[in-house]
Coordinates of C-alpha atoms in Angstrom, one line a residue:
X1 CA -24.3 21.5 4.0
X2 CA -26.0 18.6 2.3
X3 CA -25.6 17.4 -1.3
X4 CA -28.9 18.9 -2.4
X5 CA -28.2 22.2 -0.6
X6 CA -24.9 22.4 -2.3
X7 CA -26.6 22.0 -5.7
X8 CA -29.1 24.8 -4.9
X9 CA -26.3 27.1 -3.8
X10 CA -24.4 26.5 -7.0
X11 CA -27.6 26.9 -9.0
X12 CA -28.1 30.3 -7.5
X13 CA -24.5 31.3 -8.1
X14 CA -24.7 30.2 -11.8
X15 CA -27.9 32.1 -12.4
X16 CA -26.3 35.3 -11.1
X17 CA -23.5 35.0 -13.7
X18 CA -25.7 35.5 -16.7
X19 CA -27.0 33.5 -19.6
X20 CA -23.6 32.4 -20.7
X21 CA -23.2 30.2 -17.6
X22 CA -26.6 28.5 -17.9
X23 CA -25.1 25.5 -19.8
X24 CA -23.2 24.5 -16.6
X25 CA -25.1 21.8 -14.7
X26 CA -25.0 22.7 -11.0
X27 CA -25.2 19.0 -9.9
X28 CA -22.2 18.1 -12.0
X29 CA -20.3 20.9 -10.3
X30 CA -21.2 19.6 -6.9
X31 CA -20.3 16.1 -7.8
X32 CA -16.8 17.2 -9.0
X33 CA -16.3 19.2 -5.8
X34 CA -17.3 16.2 -3.7
X35 CA -14.8 14.0 -5.7
X36 CA -12.1 16.5 -5.0
X37 CA -12.7 17.6 -1.5
X38 CA -9.1 18.5 -0.6
X39 CA -7.7 21.3 -2.7
X40 CA -4.2 21.4 -1.3
X41 CA -1.8 19.3 0.7
X42 CA -2.0 21.8 3.5
X43 CA -5.8 21.2 3.6
X44 CA -5.0 17.5 4.1
X45 CA -2.3 18.1 6.7
X46 CA -4.7 20.2 8.8
X47 CA -7.6 17.8 8.4
X48 CA -5.5 14.7 9.3
X49 CA -3.7 16.4 12.2
X50 CA -7.0 17.0 13.8
X51 CA -7.8 13.3 13.4
X52 CA -4.6 12.3 15.1
X53 CA -5.1 14.7 17.9
X54 CA -8.6 13.3 18.5
X55 CA -7.3 9.8 18.4
X56 CA -4.5 10.6 20.9
X57 CA -7.1 12.1 23.3
X58 CA -9.3 9.0 23.0
X59 CA -6.3 6.7 23.6
X60 CA -5.4 8.7 26.7
X61 CA -8.9 8.0 28.0
X62 CA -9.0 4.4 26.9
X63 CA -5.8 2.5 25.9
X64 CA -7.9 0.0 24.0
X65 CA -8.4 2.7 21.3
X66 CA -5.0 2.4 19.7
X67 CA -4.2 3.2 16.1
X68 CA -2.5 1.2 13.3
X69 CA -0.9 1.7 9.9
X70 CA 0.9 -0.3 7.2
X71 CA 3.9 1.1 5.3
X72 CA 3.3 1.9 1.6
X73 CA 5.9 2.5 -1.1
X74 CA 3.6 3.6 -3.8
X75 CA 0.3 5.5 -4.0
X76 CA -1.5 2.5 -5.4
X77 CA -0.4 0.4 -2.4
X78 CA -1.7 3.0 0.0
X79 CA -5.0 3.3 -2.0
X80 CA -5.6 -0.5 -2.0
X81 CA -4.8 -0.7 1.7
X82 CA -7.4 1.9 2.6
X83 CA -10.0 0.6 0.2
X84 CA -9.6 -2.8 1.7
X85 CA -9.8 -1.6 5.3
X86 CA -12.9 0.4 4.5
X87 CA -14.6 -2.5 2.7
X88 CA -13.6 -5.2 5.2
X89 CA -13.7 -3.3 8.5
X90 CA -16.5 -0.8 7.6
X91 CA -14.5 2.3 8.6
X92 CA -11.1 3.9 8.4
X93 CA -11.3 5.1 12.0
X94 CA -7.9 4.9 13.6
X95 CA -6.2 3.6 10.5
X96 CA -3.3 5.5 9.0
X97 CA -0.6 5.1 6.4
X98 CA 3.1 4.9 7.3
X99 CA 5.7 6.3 4.9
X100 CA 9.0 4.5 5.5
X101 CA 12.4 6.0 4.6
X102 CA 13.6 2.4 4.3
X103 CA 11.2 1.7 1.5
X104 CA 11.8 5.1 -0.2
X105 CA 15.6 4.2 -0.2
X106 CA 15.0 0.7 -1.4
X107 CA 12.3 1.3 -4.0
X108 CA 11.9 5.0 -4.9
X109 CA 15.4 6.4 -5.4
X110 CA 16.7 7.4 -8.8
X111 CA 20.0 5.8 -7.8
X112 CA 18.2 2.5 -7.7
X113 CA 17.9 0.3 -4.6
X114 CA 19.8 1.7 -1.7
X115 CA 20.3 0.8 2.0
X116 CA 18.5 2.8 4.7
X117 CA 21.3 5.3 5.2
X118 CA 19.7 8.6 4.0
X119 CA 21.4 8.4 0.6
X120 CA 18.2 8.7 -1.4
X121 CA 17.0 12.1 -2.8
X122 CA 15.3 14.0 0.0
X123 CA 12.7 15.3 -2.5
X124 CA 11.5 11.7 -3.0
X125 CA 9.9 11.7 0.4
X126 CA 7.5 14.7 -0.2
X127 CA 6.9 13.3 -3.7
X128 CA 5.7 10.0 -2.3
X129 CA 3.4 11.8 0.2
X130 CA 1.8 13.7 -2.7
X131 CA 1.5 10.6 -4.7
X132 CA -0.2 8.7 -1.9
X133 CA -2.7 11.4 -1.4
X134 CA -3.4 11.6 -5.1
X135 CA -4.3 7.9 -5.1
X136 CA -6.4 8.2 -1.9
X137 CA -8.4 11.1 -3.4
X138 CA -8.8 9.0 -6.5
X139 CA -10.4 6.3 -4.3
X140 CA -12.9 8.9 -3.1
X141 CA -13.7 9.9 -6.6
X142 CA -14.2 6.4 -7.8
X143 CA -16.5 5.3 -4.9
X144 CA -18.5 8.5 -5.1
X145 CA -18.9 8.1 -8.9
X146 CA -20.6 4.7 -8.3
X147 CA -22.9 6.3 -5.7
X148 CA -23.8 9.1 -8.1
X149 CA -24.6 6.4 -10.8
X150 CA -26.9 4.7 -8.3
X151 CA -28.6 8.0 -7.6
X152 CA -29.2 8.6 -11.3
X153 CA -30.6 5.0 -11.7
X154 CA -32.9 5.4 -8.7
X155 CA -34.2 8.7 -10.0
X156 CA -34.8 7.2 -13.5
X157 CA -36.7 4.3 -11.9
X158 CA -38.7 6.5 -9.6
X159 CA -37.3 5.0 -6.5
X160 CA -36.6 6.6 -3.1
X161 CA -33.3 8.4 -3.3
X162 CA -33.0 9.4 0.4
X163 CA -30.8 6.4 1.4
X164 CA -28.4 7.2 -1.4
X165 CA -28.3 10.9 -0.6
X166 CA -27.5 10.0 3.0
X167 CA -24.6 7.9 1.8
X168 CA -23.3 10.9 -0.1
X169 CA -23.8 13.3 2.8
X170 CA -22.1 10.9 5.2
X171 CA -19.3 9.7 2.9
X172 CA -16.1 8.7 4.7
X173 CA -13.0 9.8 2.8
X174 CA -10.1 7.5 2.1
X175 CA -7.8 10.4 3.1
X176 CA -6.2 9.4 6.4
X177 CA -3.2 10.6 8.4
X178 CA 0.3 9.7 7.1
X179 CA 3.2 9.4 9.6
X180 CA 6.1 10.3 7.4
X181 CA 9.8 9.4 8.0
X182 CA 12.2 12.3 7.7
X183 CA 15.1 10.0 8.8
X184 CA 17.6 12.1 10.8
X185 CA 16.7 15.3 9.0
X186 CA 18.9 15.1 5.9
X187 CA 21.4 17.6 7.2
X188 CA 21.5 20.5 9.7
X189 CA 18.5 22.2 11.3
X190 CA 17.8 24.4 8.2
X191 CA 17.9 21.4 5.9
X192 CA 15.4 19.6 8.3
X193 CA 13.1 22.7 8.3
X194 CA 13.1 23.0 4.5
X195 CA 12.4 19.3 4.0
X196 CA 9.7 19.3 6.7
X197 CA 8.0 22.2 4.9
X198 CA 7.9 20.2 1.6
X199 CA 6.5 17.2 3.4
X200 CA 3.8 19.2 5.1
X201 CA 2.9 21.0 1.9
X202 CA 2.4 17.6 0.3
X203 CA 0.0 16.6 3.1
X204 CA 2.0 15.1 6.0
X205 CA 0.5 15.9 9.4
X206 CA 2.9 13.8 11.4
X207 CA 6.7 13.8 10.9
X208 CA 9.0 11.2 12.5
X209 CA 12.6 12.2 13.2
X210 CA 15.4 10.2 14.8
X211 CA 18.3 11.1 17.0
X212 CA 21.1 9.6 14.8
X213 CA 23.8 11.6 13.1
X214 CA 22.4 12.6 9.8
X215 CA 25.4 11.8 7.6
X216 CA 26.0 8.5 9.4
X217 CA 22.4 7.3 9.6
X218 CA 21.8 3.6 9.7
X219 CA 18.7 1.4 9.6
X220 CA 17.4 1.1 13.2
X221 CA 17.9 -2.7 13.1
X222 CA 21.6 -2.6 11.9
X223 CA 24.8 -2.0 13.7
X224 CA 26.9 1.1 13.6
X225 CA 24.3 3.6 14.8
X226 CA 25.7 7.0 16.1
X227 CA 23.5 9.4 18.1
X228 CA 23.7 13.1 18.6
X229 CA 23.7 15.1 21.8
X230 CA 20.3 16.3 23.0
X231 CA 20.7 19.9 22.0
X232 CA 21.4 18.9 18.4
X233 CA 18.2 16.8 18.3
X234 CA 16.1 19.4 20.1
X235 CA 17.1 22.0 17.4
X236 CA 15.6 19.7 14.8
X237 CA 12.4 19.2 16.8
X238 CA 12.1 22.9 16.9
X239 CA 12.8 23.1 13.1
X240 CA 9.9 20.8 12.4
X241 CA 7.6 22.6 14.7
X242 CA 8.4 26.0 13.1
X243 CA 7.6 24.4 9.7
X244 CA 4.2 23.3 10.9
X245 CA 3.4 26.7 12.5
X246 CA 4.6 28.7 9.5
X247 CA 2.3 26.7 7.2
X248 CA -0.7 27.1 9.6
X249 CA -0.8 23.4 10.6
X250 CA -0.9 24.2 14.3
X251 CA -1.9 20.7 15.3
X252 CA 1.0 19.0 13.5
X253 CA 2.4 16.0 15.1
X254 CA 6.1 15.4 15.9
X255 CA 7.2 11.8 16.5
X256 CA 10.6 11.8 18.2
X257 CA 12.5 8.5 17.7
X258 CA 15.4 7.4 19.8
X259 CA 17.9 4.8 18.5
X260 CA 19.9 4.9 21.8
X261 CA 19.0 1.4 22.9
X262 CA 21.0 -0.1 20.0
X263 CA 23.4 2.8 19.4
X264 CA 26.7 2.6 21.2
X265 CA 28.5 5.6 19.7
X266 CA 28.4 9.3 19.5
X267 CA 30.1 11.8 17.2
X268 CA 30.3 14.7 19.6
X269 CA 31.0 15.4 23.2
X270 CA 28.7 18.2 24.3
X271 CA 29.8 21.0 26.6
X272 CA 28.2 21.0 30.0
X273 CA 27.3 24.5 31.1
X274 CA 26.4 23.6 34.7
X275 CA 26.1 20.4 36.8
X276 CA 23.1 18.2 35.9
X277 CA 22.3 19.8 32.6
X278 CA 21.8 17.7 29.4
X279 CA 25.5 18.0 28.3
X280 CA 26.6 16.8 31.7
X281 CA 24.1 13.8 31.7
X282 CA 25.2 12.9 28.1
X283 CA 28.8 12.9 29.1
X284 CA 28.2 10.7 32.1
X285 CA 27.1 7.9 29.7
X286 CA 30.4 7.9 27.9
X287 CA 32.8 5.0 28.3
X288 CA 35.9 6.5 29.9
X289 CA 38.9 5.6 32.0
X290 CA 40.2 7.6 35.0
X291 CA 43.4 9.6 34.3
X292 CA 45.7 9.0 37.3
X293 CA 48.7 10.9 35.8
X294 CA 48.7 13.5 33.1
X295 CA 51.7 11.8 31.6
X296 CA 49.3 9.0 30.5
X297 CA 47.7 11.4 28.0
X298 CA 48.9 11.2 24.4
X299 CA 48.9 13.9 21.7
X300 CA 45.3 14.7 20.7
X301 CA 43.8 13.0 23.8
X302 CA 40.9 14.8 25.5
X303 CA 39.6 14.6 29.0
X304 CA 36.3 15.1 30.7
X305 CA 35.1 15.0 34.3
X306 CA 32.8 12.2 35.3
X307 CA 31.4 12.5 38.8
X308 CA 34.3 14.8 39.7
X309 CA 37.0 12.4 38.4
X310 CA 39.2 13.3 35.4
X311 CA 38.6 10.7 32.7
X312 CA 39.6 10.0 29.2
X313 CA 36.7 9.0 27.0
X314 CA 37.2 6.0 24.7
X315 CA 37.6 7.2 21.2
X316 CA 37.6 4.8 18.2
X317 CA 40.1 5.1 15.3
X318 CA 37.4 6.9 13.3
X319 CA 37.1 9.6 15.9
X320 CA 33.7 8.4 17.4
X321 CA 33.2 8.0 21.1
X322 CA 31.7 5.0 22.8
X323 CA 29.0 4.8 25.4
X324 CA 29.2 2.4 28.3
X325 CA 27.4 -0.9 27.4
X326 CA 24.9 -0.8 30.3
X327 CA 23.5 2.7 29.5
X328 CA 21.1 2.0 26.7
X329 CA 18.0 1.9 28.9
X330 CA 18.8 5.1 30.8
X331 CA 19.8 6.9 27.6
X332 CA 16.4 6.0 26.0
X333 CA 14.5 7.3 29.0
X334 CA 16.5 10.6 29.0
X335 CA 16.0 11.0 25.2
X336 CA 12.3 10.5 25.5
X337 CA 11.8 12.8 28.5
X338 CA 13.9 15.5 26.8
X339 CA 12.0 15.2 23.5
X340 CA 8.6 15.6 25.2
X341 CA 10.0 18.6 27.2
X342 CA 10.9 20.2 23.9
X343 CA 7.7 19.8 21.9
X344 CA 7.5 16.2 20.7
X345 CA 4.1 14.7 20.7
X346 CA 4.8 11.0 20.4
X347 CA 7.8 8.8 21.0
X348 CA 9.4 6.0 19.0
X349 CA 11.7 3.6 20.8
X350 CA 13.5 1.4 18.4
X351 CA 14.1 -2.0 20.0
X352 CA 15.9 -5.2 18.9
X353 CA 12.9 -7.5 19.7
X354 CA 9.1 -7.2 20.3
X355 CA 9.1 -7.7 24.1
X356 CA 6.4 -6.2 26.2
X357 CA 8.4 -6.3 29.4
X358 CA 11.3 -4.4 27.8
X359 CA 9.1 -1.8 26.2
X360 CA 6.8 -1.4 29.1
X361 CA 9.8 -1.0 31.5
X362 CA 11.1 2.0 29.5
X363 CA 7.7 3.6 29.2
X364 CA 7.0 3.2 32.9
X365 CA 10.3 5.0 33.7
X366 CA 9.4 7.8 31.2
X367 CA 5.9 8.2 32.6
X368 CA 7.3 8.9 36.1
X369 CA 8.4 12.2 34.7
X370 CA 6.0 12.6 31.8
X371 CA 2.7 10.8 32.5
X372 CA 1.3 11.6 29.0
X373 CA 4.1 9.7 27.2
X374 CA 2.9 7.3 24.5
X375 CA 4.6 5.5 21.7
X376 CA 4.6 4.9 18.0
X377 CA 6.0 1.4 17.8
X378 CA 7.6 -0.4 14.8
X379 CA 6.2 -3.9 14.5
X380 CA 9.2 -4.5 12.3
X381 CA 9.7 -7.2 9.7
X382 CA 13.3 -7.1 10.9
X383 CA 12.2 -9.2 13.8
X384 CA 11.7 -12.9 13.3
X385 CA 8.4 -12.8 15.1
X386 CA 7.9 -16.6 15.0
X387 CA 11.3 -17.3 16.5
X388 CA 11.3 -14.6 19.1
X389 CA 7.9 -15.4 20.5
X390 CA 8.5 -19.2 20.5
X391 CA 11.8 -18.5 22.4
X392 CA 9.8 -16.3 24.8
X393 CA 7.2 -19.0 25.5
X394 CA 10.0 -21.6 25.9
X395 CA 11.8 -19.5 28.5
X396 CA 8.6 -18.6 30.3
X397 CA 7.5 -22.2 30.5
X398 CA 11.0 -23.3 31.6
X399 CA 11.0 -20.7 34.4
X400 CA 7.6 -22.0 35.5
X401 CA 9.0 -25.5 35.8
X402 CA 7.1 -26.9 32.8
X403 CA 8.5 -29.8 30.9
X404 CA 10.0 -28.4 27.6
X405 CA 12.1 -31.4 26.7
X406 CA 10.1 -32.1 23.5
X407 CA 11.2 -28.7 22.1
X408 CA 14.7 -27.7 20.8
X409 CA 16.6 -25.6 23.4
X410 CA 17.2 -22.2 21.8
X411 CA 20.4 -21.9 23.7
X412 CA 21.7 -25.1 21.9
X413 CA 19.9 -25.3 18.6
X414 CA 20.0 -22.0 16.7
X415 CA 16.6 -21.3 15.1
X416 CA 15.5 -24.9 16.1
X417 CA 12.1 -23.6 17.2
X418 CA 11.5 -22.5 13.6
X419 CA 11.0 -26.1 12.5
X420 CA 7.8 -26.4 10.5
X421 CA 7.0 -29.6 12.4
X422 CA 6.4 -27.5 15.5
X423 CA 3.7 -25.3 13.8
X424 CA 0.8 -27.1 15.4
X425 CA 2.5 -27.8 18.8
X426 CA 1.2 -26.3 22.0
X427 CA 4.2 -24.0 22.3
X428 CA 3.8 -22.7 18.7
X429 CA 0.1 -22.1 19.2
X430 CA 0.8 -20.2 22.4
X431 CA 3.4 -18.1 20.6
X432 CA 0.9 -17.3 17.8
X433 CA -1.7 -16.3 20.4
X434 CA 0.8 -13.8 21.9
X435 CA 1.6 -12.5 18.4
X436 CA -2.1 -12.1 17.6
X437 CA -2.7 -10.1 20.8
X438 CA 0.6 -8.2 20.8
X439 CA -0.8 -4.9 19.6
X440 CA -3.8 -5.0 22.0
X441 CA -1.6 -6.0 24.9
X442 CA 1.1 -3.5 24.1
X443 CA -1.4 -0.7 23.8
X444 CA -2.7 -1.5 27.3
X445 CA 0.6 -2.5 29.0
X446 CA 3.3 -0.6 27.3
X447 CA 1.8 2.8 26.3
X448 CA 1.8 2.1 22.6
X449 CA -0.7 4.5 20.9
X450 CA 0.2 3.6 17.3
X451 CA 1.3 0.3 15.9
X452 CA 2.9 0.2 12.4
X453 CA 4.7 -2.2 10.2
X454 CA 7.4 -0.3 8.3
X455 CA 7.8 -2.3 5.2
X456 CA 5.1 -5.0 5.0
X457 CA 4.1 -4.2 1.4
X458 CA 7.8 -4.7 0.3
X459 CA 7.6 -8.2 1.6
X460 CA 4.0 -8.8 0.4
X461 CA 4.9 -7.7 -3.1
X462 CA 8.0 -10.0 -3.2
X463 CA 5.9 -13.0 -2.0
X464 CA 3.1 -12.4 -4.4
X465 CA 5.3 -12.0 -7.4
X466 CA 7.3 -15.1 -6.4
X467 CA 4.2 -17.2 -6.3
X468 CA 2.9 -15.8 -9.6
X469 CA 6.2 -16.2 -11.4
X470 CA 6.8 -19.7 -10.1
X471 CA 3.5 -20.9 -11.6
X472 CA 3.3 -18.8 -14.8
X473 CA 6.8 -19.6 -16.0
X474 CA 6.4 -23.2 -14.8
X475 CA 3.9 -25.9 -15.5
X476 CA 0.7 -23.9 -14.6
X477 CA 1.2 -21.3 -17.3
X478 CA -1.8 -18.9 -17.6
X479 CA -3.6 -20.8 -14.9
X480 CA -1.2 -19.4 -12.3
X481 CA -2.5 -15.9 -13.0
X482 CA -6.2 -16.9 -13.5
X483 CA -6.4 -19.2 -10.4
X484 CA -3.9 -17.4 -8.2
X485 CA -4.9 -13.8 -8.9
X486 CA -7.9 -13.0 -11.1
X487 CA -10.3 -15.7 -9.8
X488 CA -9.4 -14.7 -6.2
X489 CA -9.9 -11.0 -7.0
X490 CA -13.4 -11.7 -8.5
X491 CA -14.5 -13.8 -5.5
X492 CA -13.2 -11.2 -3.1
X493 CA -15.0 -8.5 -5.1
X494 CA -11.9 -6.3 -5.4
X495 CA -12.2 -3.0 -7.3
X496 CA -8.9 -3.8 -9.1
X497 CA -10.7 -6.5 -11.1
X498 CA -12.3 -3.7 -13.1
X499 CA -8.9 -2.1 -13.5
X500 CA -10.1 0.4 -16.2
X501 CA -12.7 1.7 -13.7
X502 CA -10.2 1.9 -10.9
X503 CA -7.8 3.8 -13.1
X504 CA -10.5 6.5 -13.8
X505 CA -12.0 5.5 -17.1
X506 CA -15.6 5.9 -15.9
X507 CA -14.8 9.2 -14.2
X508 CA -13.4 10.3 -17.5
X509 CA -16.5 9.3 -19.3
X510 CA -18.6 11.3 -16.8
X511 CA -16.5 14.4 -17.4
X512 CA -16.8 14.0 -21.2
X513 CA -20.6 13.9 -20.8
X514 CA -20.5 16.9 -18.5
X515 CA -18.5 18.9 -21.0
X516 CA -20.0 17.7 -24.4
X517 CA -23.3 16.1 -23.5
X518 CA -24.7 13.3 -25.8
X519 CA -22.0 13.8 -28.4
X520 CA -19.2 12.7 -26.1
X521 CA -17.1 9.8 -27.3
X522 CA -17.2 7.3 -24.4
X523 CA -14.9 4.4 -23.5
X524 CA -17.7 2.5 -21.7
X525 CA -20.5 0.7 -23.4
X526 CA -21.3 -2.8 -24.6
X527 CA -17.9 -3.4 -26.2
X528 CA -16.0 -2.7 -23.0
X529 CA -14.6 -5.9 -21.7
X530 CA -15.0 -4.7 -18.1
X531 CA -18.6 -5.9 -18.5
X532 CA -17.3 -9.5 -18.3
X533 CA -16.7 -9.0 -14.5

């Protein structure tokens, strides 16, 4: 239904209510409804889940149509990200928001900054989802308010209003999918289900869950990771799916993450019910030594059979069991196949470096069993992208027989390739070209449907504040802010320049006029300093 049809429908409804309702302006009602399109988080989850399903189907047909997101630790950060994308790229198609458990722990916990070990309050995750969508809806309200003002001005001037009405009818919302991190589920299956419900009710259409032990969870790029047997992880996949279905978000997305590539430990030894089952396969990965004589066993030792041989699995002093060091690849492949077989929609393979051959090799092995497999991939700030790609180019060129004698050998000089003097060298420029094309190449060659950066705005905030503080508290004084921030905002035509407007001042004035008419006390006007911009 068009904007003008909406107005007529509301007009008819108001007329049927009686004389007492005649003071309500039907167009104002329609404007407020357009500015608040999504009434609940469930509405958002259903709407954005459909977007992701459509994008997944389009990627299957054409791997060039991959999707992207940036991690946001505050609603304002998410809002500014989507406003910028819409303004600079012309559309929000295939652009999402990522909600990082790392950033929630580091920036949003009442305990203060915490490591990424699931120690933050679980309720802080759905709270941030709700906050992000509040800010994204505010971006809708602000942009539509300006279009409505244009409409009023065009009418007053007797100009053609059809182009403006078309913009209203075809308005693209800033509400986009959020892929939200539930860590390892914050407890048992019931705890995972309850938290998933809260996240979905806040608006999450996609929940990412990892196969680490919940109470021993570590950041994916740190040591000490401990994984769970497949049946434990599958039960949590089921818990999330039940949460989606209970709330009527039938298209909800589950992202199953495996940390097995970098995890060398497990907490439990599963029971194999029959040869070749998941428990059997999991146990076959354990590091174990054959038992030649039962007298070798000590008090408390346990044994398992591996390929028909009685073995004693290696157990650490803390009671954890070790995997064989050469099993990471195969464990990742089994994890991913198992997750897809039990209802996961997308996969996340946490790696130690951004290497297409490594990622593509695992995806190829998975697709032999599950051809539809596709990844969400962490373009992580934990990688030193400059160093790793320069090392990759160095090794590739060396293998090709090219002369690399002018460059520091990475095997000899640790981080030597990071030298700023190399920035304009042929090797560095080739590495930068590979970095620039990484997402495009990985989507095509390694099955990556969604590229995200987990905590870019953590680093961007730190850098921006450092530059401002250096100048403001130094010799530049106020010029550091004016030249480094405000002048650049003005010239880039950022909405934040008129911060009162962005925060909702003009929307508030509109509402006052709706409610009180000409007697309304307005914040805008000639004396408002926003007019300077």
